[in-house]
PDB file of C-alpha atoms and ligand atoms in Angstrom:
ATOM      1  CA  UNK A  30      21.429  -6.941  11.499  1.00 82.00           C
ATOM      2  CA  UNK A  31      18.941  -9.034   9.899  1.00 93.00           C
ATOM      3  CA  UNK A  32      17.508  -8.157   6.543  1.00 93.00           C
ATOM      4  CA  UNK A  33      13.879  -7.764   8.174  1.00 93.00           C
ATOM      5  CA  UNK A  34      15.655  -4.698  10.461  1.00 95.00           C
ATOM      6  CA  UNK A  35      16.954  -3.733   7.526  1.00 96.00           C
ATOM      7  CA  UNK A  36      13.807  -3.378   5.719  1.00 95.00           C
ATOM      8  CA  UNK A  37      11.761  -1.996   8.816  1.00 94.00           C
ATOM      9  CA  UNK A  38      14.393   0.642   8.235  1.00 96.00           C
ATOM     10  CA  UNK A  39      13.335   1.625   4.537  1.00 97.00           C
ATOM     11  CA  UNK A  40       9.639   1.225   5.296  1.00 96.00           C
ATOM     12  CA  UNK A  41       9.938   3.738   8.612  1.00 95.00           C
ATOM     13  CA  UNK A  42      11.481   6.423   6.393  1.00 97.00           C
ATOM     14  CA  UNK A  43       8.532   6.543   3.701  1.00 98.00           C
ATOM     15  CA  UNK A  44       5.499   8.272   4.801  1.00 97.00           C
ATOM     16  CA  UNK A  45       3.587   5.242   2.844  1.00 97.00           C
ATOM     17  CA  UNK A  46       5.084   1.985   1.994  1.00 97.00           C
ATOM     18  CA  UNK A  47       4.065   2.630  -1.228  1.00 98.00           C
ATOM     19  CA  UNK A  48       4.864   4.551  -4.145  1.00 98.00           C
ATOM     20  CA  UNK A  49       2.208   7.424  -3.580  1.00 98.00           C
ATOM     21  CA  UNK A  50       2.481  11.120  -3.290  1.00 98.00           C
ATOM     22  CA  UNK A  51       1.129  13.782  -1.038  1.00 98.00           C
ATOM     23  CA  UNK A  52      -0.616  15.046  -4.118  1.00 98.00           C
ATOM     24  CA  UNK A  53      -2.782  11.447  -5.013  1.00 98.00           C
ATOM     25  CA  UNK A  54      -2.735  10.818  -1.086  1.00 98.00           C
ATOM     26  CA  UNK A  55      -4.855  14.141  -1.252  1.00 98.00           C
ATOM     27  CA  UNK A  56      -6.968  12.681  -3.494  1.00 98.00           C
ATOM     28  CA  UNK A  57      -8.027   9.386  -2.373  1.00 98.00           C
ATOM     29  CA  UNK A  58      -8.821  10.898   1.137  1.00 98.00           C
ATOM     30  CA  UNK A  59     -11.717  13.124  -0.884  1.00 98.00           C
ATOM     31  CA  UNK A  60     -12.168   9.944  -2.989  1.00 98.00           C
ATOM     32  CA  UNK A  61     -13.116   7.871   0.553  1.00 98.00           C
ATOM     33  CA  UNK A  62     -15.035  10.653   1.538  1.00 98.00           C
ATOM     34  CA  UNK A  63     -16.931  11.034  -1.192  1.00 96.00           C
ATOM     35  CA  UNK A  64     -18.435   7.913  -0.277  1.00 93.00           C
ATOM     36  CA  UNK A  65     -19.845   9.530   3.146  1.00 88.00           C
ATOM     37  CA  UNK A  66     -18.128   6.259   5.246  1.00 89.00           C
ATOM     38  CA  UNK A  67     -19.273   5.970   8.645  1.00 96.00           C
ATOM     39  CA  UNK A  68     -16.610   3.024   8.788  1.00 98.00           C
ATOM     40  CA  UNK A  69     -13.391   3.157   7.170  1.00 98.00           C
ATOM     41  CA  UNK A  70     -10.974  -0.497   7.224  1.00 98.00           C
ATOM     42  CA  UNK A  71      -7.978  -0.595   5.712  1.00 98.00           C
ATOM     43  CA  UNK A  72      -6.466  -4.097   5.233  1.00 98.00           C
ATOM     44  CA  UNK A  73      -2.913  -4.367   6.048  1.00 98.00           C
ATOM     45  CA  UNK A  74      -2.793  -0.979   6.978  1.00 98.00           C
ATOM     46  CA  UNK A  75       1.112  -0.689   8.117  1.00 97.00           C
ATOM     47  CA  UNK A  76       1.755   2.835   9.738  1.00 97.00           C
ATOM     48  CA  UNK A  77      -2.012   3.646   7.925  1.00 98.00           C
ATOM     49  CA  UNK A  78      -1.302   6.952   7.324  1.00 98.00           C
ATOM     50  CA  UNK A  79      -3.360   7.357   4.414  1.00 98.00           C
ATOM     51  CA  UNK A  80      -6.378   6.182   7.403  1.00 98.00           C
ATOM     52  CA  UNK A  81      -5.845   8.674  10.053  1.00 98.00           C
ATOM     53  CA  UNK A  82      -6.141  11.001   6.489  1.00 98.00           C
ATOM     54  CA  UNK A  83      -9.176  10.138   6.205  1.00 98.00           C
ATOM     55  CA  UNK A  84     -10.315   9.893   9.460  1.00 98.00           C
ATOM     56  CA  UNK A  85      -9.013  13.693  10.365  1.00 98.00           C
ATOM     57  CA  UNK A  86     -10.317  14.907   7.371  1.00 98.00           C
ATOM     58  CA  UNK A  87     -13.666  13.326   7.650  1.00 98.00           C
ATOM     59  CA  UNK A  88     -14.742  14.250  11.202  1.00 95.00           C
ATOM     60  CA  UNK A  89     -16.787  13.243  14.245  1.00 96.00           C
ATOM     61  CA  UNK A  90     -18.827  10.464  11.948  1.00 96.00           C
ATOM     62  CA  UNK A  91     -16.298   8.882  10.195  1.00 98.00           C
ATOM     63  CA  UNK A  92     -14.646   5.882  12.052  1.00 98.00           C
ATOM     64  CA  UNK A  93     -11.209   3.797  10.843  1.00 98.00           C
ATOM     65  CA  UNK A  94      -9.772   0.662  11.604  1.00 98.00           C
ATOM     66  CA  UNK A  95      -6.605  -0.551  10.499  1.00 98.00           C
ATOM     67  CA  UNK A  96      -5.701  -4.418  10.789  1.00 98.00           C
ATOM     68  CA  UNK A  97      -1.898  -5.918   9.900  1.00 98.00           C
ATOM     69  CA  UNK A  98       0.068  -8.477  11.467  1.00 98.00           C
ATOM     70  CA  UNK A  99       2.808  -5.696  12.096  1.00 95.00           C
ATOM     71  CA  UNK A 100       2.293  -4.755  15.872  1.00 96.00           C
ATOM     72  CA  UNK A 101       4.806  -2.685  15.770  1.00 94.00           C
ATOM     73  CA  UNK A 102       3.263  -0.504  12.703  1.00 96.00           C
ATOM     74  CA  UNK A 103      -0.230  -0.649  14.890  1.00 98.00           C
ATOM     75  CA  UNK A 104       1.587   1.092  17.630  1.00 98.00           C
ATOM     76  CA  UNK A 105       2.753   3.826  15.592  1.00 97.00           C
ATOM     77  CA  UNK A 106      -0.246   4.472  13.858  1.00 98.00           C
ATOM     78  CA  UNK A 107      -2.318   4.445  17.270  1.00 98.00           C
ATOM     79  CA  UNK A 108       0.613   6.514  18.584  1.00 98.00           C
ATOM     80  CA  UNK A 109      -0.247   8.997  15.391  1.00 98.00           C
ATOM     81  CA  UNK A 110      -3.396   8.951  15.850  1.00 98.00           C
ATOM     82  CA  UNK A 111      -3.371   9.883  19.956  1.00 98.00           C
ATOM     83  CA  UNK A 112      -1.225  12.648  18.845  1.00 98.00           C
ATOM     84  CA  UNK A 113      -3.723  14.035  15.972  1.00 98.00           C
ATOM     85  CA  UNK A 114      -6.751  13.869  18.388  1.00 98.00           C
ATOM     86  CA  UNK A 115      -8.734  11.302  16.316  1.00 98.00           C
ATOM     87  CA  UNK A 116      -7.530   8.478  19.124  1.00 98.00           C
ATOM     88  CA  UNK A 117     -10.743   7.960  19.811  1.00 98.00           C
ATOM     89  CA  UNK A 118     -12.259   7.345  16.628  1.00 98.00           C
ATOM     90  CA  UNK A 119      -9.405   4.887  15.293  1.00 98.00           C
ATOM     91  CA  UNK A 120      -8.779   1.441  16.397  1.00 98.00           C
ATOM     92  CA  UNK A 121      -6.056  -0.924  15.442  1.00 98.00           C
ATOM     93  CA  UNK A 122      -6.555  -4.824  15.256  1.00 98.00           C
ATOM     94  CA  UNK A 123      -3.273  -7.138  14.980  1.00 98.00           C
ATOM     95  CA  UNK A 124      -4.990  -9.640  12.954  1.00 98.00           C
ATOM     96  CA  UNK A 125      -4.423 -11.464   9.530  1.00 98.00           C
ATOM     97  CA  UNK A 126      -6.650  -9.562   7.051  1.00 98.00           C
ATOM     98  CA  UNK A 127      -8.710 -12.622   5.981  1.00 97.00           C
ATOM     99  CA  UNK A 128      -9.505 -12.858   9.635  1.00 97.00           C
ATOM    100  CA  UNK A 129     -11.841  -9.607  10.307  1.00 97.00           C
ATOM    101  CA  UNK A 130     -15.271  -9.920  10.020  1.00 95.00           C
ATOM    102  CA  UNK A 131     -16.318  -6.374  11.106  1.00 96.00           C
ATOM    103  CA  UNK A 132     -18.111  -4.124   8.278  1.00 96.00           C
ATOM    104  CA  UNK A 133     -16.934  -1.846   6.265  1.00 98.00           C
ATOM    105  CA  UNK A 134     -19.066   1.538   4.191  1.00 98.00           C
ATOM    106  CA  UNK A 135     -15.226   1.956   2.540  1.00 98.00           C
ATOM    107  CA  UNK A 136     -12.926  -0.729   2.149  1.00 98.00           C
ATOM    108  CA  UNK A 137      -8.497   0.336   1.488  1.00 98.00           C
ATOM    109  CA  UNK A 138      -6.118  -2.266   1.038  1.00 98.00           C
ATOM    110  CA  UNK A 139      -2.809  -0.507  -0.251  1.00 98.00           C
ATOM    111  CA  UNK A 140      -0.075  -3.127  -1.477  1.00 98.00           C
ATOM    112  CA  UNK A 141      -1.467  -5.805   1.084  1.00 98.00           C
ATOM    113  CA  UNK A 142      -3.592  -7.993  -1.634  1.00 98.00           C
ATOM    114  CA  UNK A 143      -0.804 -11.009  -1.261  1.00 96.00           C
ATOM    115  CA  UNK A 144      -2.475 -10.973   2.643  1.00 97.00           C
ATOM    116  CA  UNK A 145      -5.924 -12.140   0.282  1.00 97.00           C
ATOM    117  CA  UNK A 146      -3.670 -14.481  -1.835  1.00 96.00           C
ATOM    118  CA  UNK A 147      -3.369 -11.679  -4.783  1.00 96.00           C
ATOM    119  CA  UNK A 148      -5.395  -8.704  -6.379  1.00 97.00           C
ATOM    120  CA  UNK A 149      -8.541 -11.521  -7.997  1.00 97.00           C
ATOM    121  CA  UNK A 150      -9.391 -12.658  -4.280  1.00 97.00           C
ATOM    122  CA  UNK A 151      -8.600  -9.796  -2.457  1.00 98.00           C
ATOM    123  CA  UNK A 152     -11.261  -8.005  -4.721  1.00 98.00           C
ATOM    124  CA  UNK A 153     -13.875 -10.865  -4.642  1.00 97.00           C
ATOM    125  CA  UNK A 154     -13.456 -10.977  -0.814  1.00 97.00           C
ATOM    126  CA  UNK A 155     -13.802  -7.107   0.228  1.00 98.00           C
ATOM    127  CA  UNK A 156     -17.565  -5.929   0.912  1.00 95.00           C
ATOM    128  CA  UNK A 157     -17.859  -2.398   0.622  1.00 97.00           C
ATOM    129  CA  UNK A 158     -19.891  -0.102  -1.200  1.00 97.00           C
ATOM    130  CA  UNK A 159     -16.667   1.639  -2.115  1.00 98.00           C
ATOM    131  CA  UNK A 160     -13.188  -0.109  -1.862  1.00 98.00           C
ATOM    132  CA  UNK A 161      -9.575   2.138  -2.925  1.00 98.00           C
ATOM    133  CA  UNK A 162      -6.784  -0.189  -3.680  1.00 98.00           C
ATOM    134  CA  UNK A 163      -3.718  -0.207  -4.852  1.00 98.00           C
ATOM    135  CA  UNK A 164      -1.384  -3.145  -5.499  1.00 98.00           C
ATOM    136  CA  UNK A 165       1.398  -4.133  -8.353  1.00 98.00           C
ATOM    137  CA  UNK A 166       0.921  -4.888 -12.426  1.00 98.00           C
ATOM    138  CA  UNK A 167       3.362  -5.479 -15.358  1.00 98.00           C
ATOM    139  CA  UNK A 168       3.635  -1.744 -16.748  1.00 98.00           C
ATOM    140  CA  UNK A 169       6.347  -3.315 -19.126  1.00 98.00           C
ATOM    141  CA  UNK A 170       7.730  -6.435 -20.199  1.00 98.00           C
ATOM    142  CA  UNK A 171       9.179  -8.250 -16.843  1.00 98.00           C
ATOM    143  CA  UNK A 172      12.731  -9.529 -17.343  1.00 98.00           C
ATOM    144  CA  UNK A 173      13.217 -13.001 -15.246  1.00 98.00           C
ATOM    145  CA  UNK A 174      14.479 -11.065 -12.382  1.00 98.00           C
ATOM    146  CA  UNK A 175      11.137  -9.873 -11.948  1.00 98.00           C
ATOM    147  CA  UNK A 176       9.341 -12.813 -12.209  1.00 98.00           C
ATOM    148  CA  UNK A 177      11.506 -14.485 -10.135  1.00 98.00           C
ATOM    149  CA  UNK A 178      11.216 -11.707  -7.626  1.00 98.00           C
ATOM    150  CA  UNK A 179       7.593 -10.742  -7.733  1.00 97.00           C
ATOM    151  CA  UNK A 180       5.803 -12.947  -9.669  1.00 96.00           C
ATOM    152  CA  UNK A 181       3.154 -13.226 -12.252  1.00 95.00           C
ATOM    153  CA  UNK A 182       1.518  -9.980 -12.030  1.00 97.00           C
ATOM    154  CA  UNK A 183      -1.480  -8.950 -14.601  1.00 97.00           C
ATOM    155  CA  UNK A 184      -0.412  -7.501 -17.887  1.00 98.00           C
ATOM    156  CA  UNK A 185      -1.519  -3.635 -18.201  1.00 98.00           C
ATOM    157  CA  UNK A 186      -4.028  -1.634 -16.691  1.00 98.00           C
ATOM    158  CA  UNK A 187      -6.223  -3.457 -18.922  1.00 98.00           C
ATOM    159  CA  UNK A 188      -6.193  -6.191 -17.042  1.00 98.00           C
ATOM    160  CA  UNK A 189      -6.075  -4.973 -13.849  1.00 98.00           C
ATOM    161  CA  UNK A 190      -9.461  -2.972 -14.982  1.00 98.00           C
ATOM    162  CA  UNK A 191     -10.782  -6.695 -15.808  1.00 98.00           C
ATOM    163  CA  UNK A 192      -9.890  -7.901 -12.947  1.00 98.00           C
ATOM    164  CA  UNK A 193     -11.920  -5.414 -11.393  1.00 98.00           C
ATOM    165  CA  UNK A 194     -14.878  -5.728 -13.254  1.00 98.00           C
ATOM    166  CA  UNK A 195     -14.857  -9.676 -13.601  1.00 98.00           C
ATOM    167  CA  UNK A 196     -15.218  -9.472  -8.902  1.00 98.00           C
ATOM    168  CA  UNK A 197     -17.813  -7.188  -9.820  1.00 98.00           C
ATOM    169  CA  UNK A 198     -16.891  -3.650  -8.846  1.00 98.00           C
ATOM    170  CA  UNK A 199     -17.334  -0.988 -11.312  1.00 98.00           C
ATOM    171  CA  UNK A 200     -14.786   1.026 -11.685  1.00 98.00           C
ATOM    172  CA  UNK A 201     -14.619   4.626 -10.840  1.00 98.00           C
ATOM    173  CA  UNK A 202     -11.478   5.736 -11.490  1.00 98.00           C
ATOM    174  CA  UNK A 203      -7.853   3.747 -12.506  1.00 98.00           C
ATOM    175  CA  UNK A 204      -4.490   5.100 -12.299  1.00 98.00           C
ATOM    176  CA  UNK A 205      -0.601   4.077 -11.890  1.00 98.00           C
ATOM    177  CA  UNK A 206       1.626   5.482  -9.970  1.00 98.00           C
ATOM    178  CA  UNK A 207       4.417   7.981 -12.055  1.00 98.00           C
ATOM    179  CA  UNK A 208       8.065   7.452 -12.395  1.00 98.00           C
ATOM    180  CA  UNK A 209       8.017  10.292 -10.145  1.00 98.00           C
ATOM    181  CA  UNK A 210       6.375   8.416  -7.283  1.00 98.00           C
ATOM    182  CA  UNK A 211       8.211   5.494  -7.748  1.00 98.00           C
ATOM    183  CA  UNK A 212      11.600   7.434  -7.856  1.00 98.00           C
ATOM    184  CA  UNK A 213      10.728   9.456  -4.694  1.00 98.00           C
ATOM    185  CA  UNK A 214       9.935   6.095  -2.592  1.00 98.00           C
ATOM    186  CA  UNK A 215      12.470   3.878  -3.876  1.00 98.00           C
ATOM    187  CA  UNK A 216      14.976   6.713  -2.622  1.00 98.00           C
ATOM    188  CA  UNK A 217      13.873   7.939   0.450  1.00 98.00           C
ATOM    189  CA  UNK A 218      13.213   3.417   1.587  1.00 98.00           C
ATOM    190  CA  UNK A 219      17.218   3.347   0.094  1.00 97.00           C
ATOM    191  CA  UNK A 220      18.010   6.456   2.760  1.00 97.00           C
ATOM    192  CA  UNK A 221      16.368   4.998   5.321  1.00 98.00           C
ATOM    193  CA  UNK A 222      18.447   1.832   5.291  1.00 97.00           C
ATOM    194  CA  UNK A 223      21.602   3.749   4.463  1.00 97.00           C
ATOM    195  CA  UNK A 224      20.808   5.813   7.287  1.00 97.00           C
ATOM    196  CA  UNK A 225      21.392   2.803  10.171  1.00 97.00           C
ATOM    197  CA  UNK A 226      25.876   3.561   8.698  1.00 97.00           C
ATOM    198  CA  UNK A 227      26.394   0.073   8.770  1.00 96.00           C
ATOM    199  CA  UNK A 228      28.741  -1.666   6.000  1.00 96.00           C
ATOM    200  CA  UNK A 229      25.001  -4.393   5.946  1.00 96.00           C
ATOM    201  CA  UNK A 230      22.900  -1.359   5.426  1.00 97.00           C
ATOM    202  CA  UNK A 231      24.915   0.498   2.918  1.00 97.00           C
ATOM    203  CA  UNK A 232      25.166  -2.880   0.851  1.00 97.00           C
ATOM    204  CA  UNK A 233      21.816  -3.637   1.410  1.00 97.00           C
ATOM    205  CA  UNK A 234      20.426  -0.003   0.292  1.00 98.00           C
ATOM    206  CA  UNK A 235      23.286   0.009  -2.597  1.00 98.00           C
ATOM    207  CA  UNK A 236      21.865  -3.554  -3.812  1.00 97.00           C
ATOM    208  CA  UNK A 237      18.061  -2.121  -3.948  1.00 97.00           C
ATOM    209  CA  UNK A 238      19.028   0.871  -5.621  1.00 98.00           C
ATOM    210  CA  UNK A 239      20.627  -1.302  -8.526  1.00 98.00           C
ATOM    211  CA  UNK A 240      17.642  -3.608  -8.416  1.00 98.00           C
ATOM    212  CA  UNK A 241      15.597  -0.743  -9.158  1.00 98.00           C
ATOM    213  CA  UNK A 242      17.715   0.855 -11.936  1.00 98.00           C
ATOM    214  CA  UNK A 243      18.517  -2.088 -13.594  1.00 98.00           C
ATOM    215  CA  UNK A 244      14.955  -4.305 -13.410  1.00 98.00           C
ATOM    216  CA  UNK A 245      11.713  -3.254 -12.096  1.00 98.00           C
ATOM    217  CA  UNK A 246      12.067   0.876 -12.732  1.00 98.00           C
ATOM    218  CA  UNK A 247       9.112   1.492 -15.653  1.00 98.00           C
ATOM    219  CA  UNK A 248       8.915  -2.003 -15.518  1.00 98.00           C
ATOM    220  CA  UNK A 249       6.553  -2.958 -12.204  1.00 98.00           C
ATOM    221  CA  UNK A 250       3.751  -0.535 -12.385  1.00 98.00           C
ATOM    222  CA  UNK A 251       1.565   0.104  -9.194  1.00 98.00           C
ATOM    223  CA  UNK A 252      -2.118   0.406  -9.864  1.00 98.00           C
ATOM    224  CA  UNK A 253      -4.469   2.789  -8.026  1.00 99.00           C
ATOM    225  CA  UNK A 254      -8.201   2.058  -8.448  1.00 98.00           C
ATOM    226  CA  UNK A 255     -11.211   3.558  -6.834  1.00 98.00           C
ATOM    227  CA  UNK A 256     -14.170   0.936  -7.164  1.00 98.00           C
ATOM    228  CA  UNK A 257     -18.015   0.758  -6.270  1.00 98.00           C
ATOM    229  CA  UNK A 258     -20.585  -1.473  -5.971  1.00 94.00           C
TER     230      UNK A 258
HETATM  231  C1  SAM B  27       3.574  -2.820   1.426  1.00 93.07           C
HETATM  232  S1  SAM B  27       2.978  -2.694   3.083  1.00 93.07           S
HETATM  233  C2  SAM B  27       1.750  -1.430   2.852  1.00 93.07           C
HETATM  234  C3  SAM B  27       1.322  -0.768   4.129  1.00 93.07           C
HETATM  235  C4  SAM B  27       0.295   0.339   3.999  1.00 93.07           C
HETATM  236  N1  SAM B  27      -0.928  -0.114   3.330  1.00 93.07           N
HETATM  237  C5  SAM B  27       0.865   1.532   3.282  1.00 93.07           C
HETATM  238  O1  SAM B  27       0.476   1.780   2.132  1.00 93.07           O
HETATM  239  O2  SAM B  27       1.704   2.228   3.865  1.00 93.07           O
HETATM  240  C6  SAM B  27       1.983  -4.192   3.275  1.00 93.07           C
HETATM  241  C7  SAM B  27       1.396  -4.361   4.665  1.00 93.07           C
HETATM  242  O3  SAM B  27       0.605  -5.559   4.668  1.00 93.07           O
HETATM  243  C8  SAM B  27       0.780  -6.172   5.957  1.00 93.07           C
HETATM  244  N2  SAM B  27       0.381  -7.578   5.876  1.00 93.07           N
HETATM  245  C9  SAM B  27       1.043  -8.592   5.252  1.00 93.07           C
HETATM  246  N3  SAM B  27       0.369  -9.749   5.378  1.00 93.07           N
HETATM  247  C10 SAM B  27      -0.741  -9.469   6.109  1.00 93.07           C
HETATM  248  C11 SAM B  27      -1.845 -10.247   6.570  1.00 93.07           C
HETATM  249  N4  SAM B  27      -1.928 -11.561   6.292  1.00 93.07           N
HETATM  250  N5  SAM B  27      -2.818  -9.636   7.269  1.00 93.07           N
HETATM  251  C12 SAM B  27      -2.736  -8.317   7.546  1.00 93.07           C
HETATM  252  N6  SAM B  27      -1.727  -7.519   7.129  1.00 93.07           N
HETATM  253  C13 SAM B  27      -0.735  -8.082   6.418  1.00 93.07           C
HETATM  254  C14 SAM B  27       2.243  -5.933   6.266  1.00 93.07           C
HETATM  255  O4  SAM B  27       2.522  -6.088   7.645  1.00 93.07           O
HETATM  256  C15 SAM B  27       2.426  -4.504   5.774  1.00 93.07           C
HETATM  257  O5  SAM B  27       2.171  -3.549   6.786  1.00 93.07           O
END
């Protein structure tokens, strides 16, 4: 089984592939809404749950698209969306990110900024009047493990906020993600592999789990921001 399997494994068990609860999921869907979005796009949507969210919730005038490489995460989340009725008011593009020209009234890119070449272009490139993202930031002092691993990553939610500001959003609201989220995803992606019962899959979800504990727990934060133009 190849570590990719592996890790389609972790990602189908989390309802995001992302360290976010119901509870801020909740949130961001008013947050999008707020906006009154005729068009929704979510870059590097994956299963784009958090879309059809905000699609359901936001009715006949409110239209999503969701474009990733990951065919097989389109499928689902057209699948999804069939099955929730709002088939018809979704569509899902297999296309790089940096590729779609279509418009957007509220921009979502949710851990997908490396598809923009990191968090600085993906925020310069995004035209919006309203744009929720969410992607990863030093909460802590990285050990090299993590920089080896992830990369240089801005310092603080300082800098994210600058970051922000210097592509010329203002910004609405910025939050991280709790230990609480982070300890809920990292262990139901570590079931999910676990679950497949092979000696690969046990090893593999054993060797995350330590990864977690012993480097990047309270350590790689995950940023939430809600920005306007
Ligand atoms: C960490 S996952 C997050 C998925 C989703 N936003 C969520 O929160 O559940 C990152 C996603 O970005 C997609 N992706 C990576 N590179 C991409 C690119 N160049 N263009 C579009 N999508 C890309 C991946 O296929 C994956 O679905």
């Amino acid at each position: 089984m190849t570590d990719r399997a592996l890790r389609e494994a972790g990602a189908a068990a989390v309802r995001f592939n992302a360290p976010l609860s119901d509870e801020r999921a909740a949130h961001l869907i008013e947050a999008a809404l707020t906006a009154l979005p005729g068009v929704v796009v979510d870059y590097g949507c994956g299963r784009a749950e958090l879309l059809l969210g905000i699609v359901a919730q936001g009715g006949a005038g409110v239209r999503g698209v969701g474009i990733d490489l990951d065919e097989r995460a389109l499928d689902t989340a057209s699948a999804n969306a069939a099955a929730r009725e709002i088939g018809e008011r979704t569509s899902f593009v297999a296309l790089d990110a940096t590729s779609y020209t279509g418009a957007a009234d509220v921009a979502i890119s949710i851990g997908a900024s490396h598809a923009f070449g990191g968090f600085a272009a993906m925020l310069q490139r995004l035209r919006a009047s309203r744009a929720i993202v969410a992607d990863g930031f030093w909460a802590a002092a990285p050990d090299q493990w993590c920089l080896d691993t992830f990369g240089e990553l801005p310092r603080g939610l300082p800098e994210v906020e600058a970051i922000a500001a210097a592509a010329g959003w203002d910004v609405a609201e910025l939050d991280a993600s709790t230990l609480d989220e982070w300890d809920a995803f990292e262990d139901t992606w570590a079931a999910g592999v676990a679950a497949l019962k092979t000696d690969a899959a046990w090893e593999f979800a054993a060797t995350r789990a330590t990864e977690y504990r012993d480097h990047y727990r309270g350590v790689l934060g995950f940023a939430w921001l809600v920005l306007d133009r």
